[in-house]
């Protein structure tokens, strides 16, 4: 019998790519999502397959899955600053209560659990590039605190299950990732810029654009996650592409890629927006033999082609339809 894996956040950007990978690798995949920020269209192609099943469920509530589970991957969470500003309590709950529920489930199934942590645990970092032993610089009560602290709690809870219960756990700290199936309206810089270019609007740079990020193409990230899951390393590992770029330079690349004749405009920098971010991936290289393979030029081209292929009306969809329903 093939191994069975539960992936939460299955209809989201990263979750859906993980579902694809595990289905392709012959696993039986249970995808779970409450469809607040995820979209069923991301996994529609998997629905008819025998080795894929979908459970519409909010993991902040008790999670039940019958039968064997060998691996649990917790990828459910809003993941962009404007999303967690809209649903801050949900964001805190999925990282804390959701993680606790899934750790309990993993323990009862004797499954290995991997959690999706984030470079946001480093906050606005004072150490550059960020190594896993850096404790971070997070403002718990700022607008990003609901995400950052939920993820920090998630790591602490996961380590406690590992040390106290002996549960097999893995922690991946994910840096900025991009690729097909990002939501055009999720507010992150890449879909924001490409959406603006496609609508013929100016690209909005927040602050003076000197802040940096390091963007990893989703296929590289998925490979790193699979390797970490199958490794025997229980401590956090950064997975990201160290190719750092300023947001101004990134805007130039998007203008060139899309051939838009629009310009950039400047808006205020959001509170606690990190000034620089670059993963130190020495650990991933050494322990997993992993490093990213896809250049930004290549990855951006694939991503742009994806956004161009979407129906025109999705370019103008401002608000995610499910937000109001789930606000509490
Ligand atoms: N950003 C920007 N214009 C936008 C959206 C984002 O200049 O329309 C900036 C944002 O202020 C941040 C960077 O791009 O400095 C990356 O933002 P994103 O939300 O993608 O990711 P995060 O800040 O969580 O790394």
mmCIF file with all atom_site columns, C-alpha atoms in Angstrom, residues 31 42 44 61 91 104 110 113-114 117 129 167 169 179 191 199 206 216 218 255 287 304:
data_model
loop_
_atom_site.group_PDB
_atom_site.id
_atom_site.type_symbol
_atom_site.label_atom_id
_atom_site.label_alt_id
_atom_site.label_comp_id
_atom_site.label_asym_id
_atom_site.label_entity_id
_atom_site.label_seq_id
_atom_site.pdbx_PDB_ins_code
_atom_site.Cartn_x
_atom_site.Cartn_y
_atom_site.Cartn_z
_atom_site.occupancy
_atom_site.B_iso_or_equiv
_atom_site.pdbx_formal_charge
_atom_site.auth_seq_id
_atom_site.auth_comp_id
_atom_site.auth_asym_id
_atom_site.auth_atom_id
_atom_site.pdbx_PDB_model_num
ATOM 1  C CA . UNK A 1 31  ? -5.959  17.658 0.612   1.00 0.00 ? 31  UNK A CA 1
ATOM 2  C CA . UNK A 1 42  ? -5.982  25.135 -8.037  1.00 0.00 ? 42  UNK A CA 1
ATOM 3  C CA . UNK A 1 44  ? -9.684  20.784 -9.728  1.00 0.00 ? 44  UNK A CA 1
ATOM 4  C CA . UNK A 1 61  ? -11.317 23.087 14.599  1.00 0.00 ? 61  UNK A CA 1
ATOM 5  C CA . UNK A 1 91  ? -4.392  33.838 10.984  1.00 0.00 ? 91  UNK A CA 1
ATOM 6  C CA . UNK A 1 104 ? -2.328  15.651 17.941  1.00 0.00 ? 104 UNK A CA 1
ATOM 7  C CA . UNK A 1 110 ? 2.319   7.980  14.191  1.00 0.00 ? 110 UNK A CA 1
ATOM 8  C CA . UNK A 1 113 ? 4.647   16.200 10.585  1.00 0.00 ? 113 UNK A CA 1
ATOM 9  C CA . UNK A 1 114 ? 6.207   19.053 8.625   1.00 0.00 ? 114 UNK A CA 1
ATOM 10 C CA . UNK A 1 117 ? 7.248   28.206 8.941   1.00 0.00 ? 117 UNK A CA 1
ATOM 11 C CA . UNK A 1 129 ? 21.692  37.054 5.473   1.00 0.00 ? 129 UNK A CA 1
ATOM 12 C CA . UNK A 1 167 ? 6.994   12.923 17.417  1.00 0.00 ? 167 UNK A CA 1
ATOM 13 C CA . UNK A 1 169 ? 8.734   16.695 13.058  1.00 0.00 ? 169 UNK A CA 1
ATOM 14 C CA . UNK A 1 179 ? 4.904   31.043 -9.309  1.00 0.00 ? 179 UNK A CA 1
ATOM 15 C CA . UNK A 1 191 ? 1.065   39.499 -8.347  1.00 0.00 ? 191 UNK A CA 1
ATOM 16 C CA . UNK A 1 199 ? -4.318  46.303 -16.341 1.00 0.00 ? 199 UNK A CA 1
ATOM 17 C CA . UNK A 1 206 ? 6.027   50.982 -1.229  1.00 0.00 ? 206 UNK A CA 1
ATOM 18 C CA . UNK A 1 216 ? 12.362  31.540 -5.022  1.00 0.00 ? 216 UNK A CA 1
ATOM 19 C CA . UNK A 1 218 ? 7.833   27.390 -6.433  1.00 0.00 ? 218 UNK A CA 1
ATOM 20 C CA . UNK A 1 255 ? 8.309   46.368 -16.589 1.00 0.00 ? 255 UNK A CA 1
ATOM 21 C CA . UNK A 1 287 ? 21.892  18.506 4.999   1.00 0.00 ? 287 UNK A CA 1
ATOM 22 C CA . UNK A 1 304 ? 3.803   35.852 -16.280 1.00 0.00 ? 304 UNK A CA 1
#
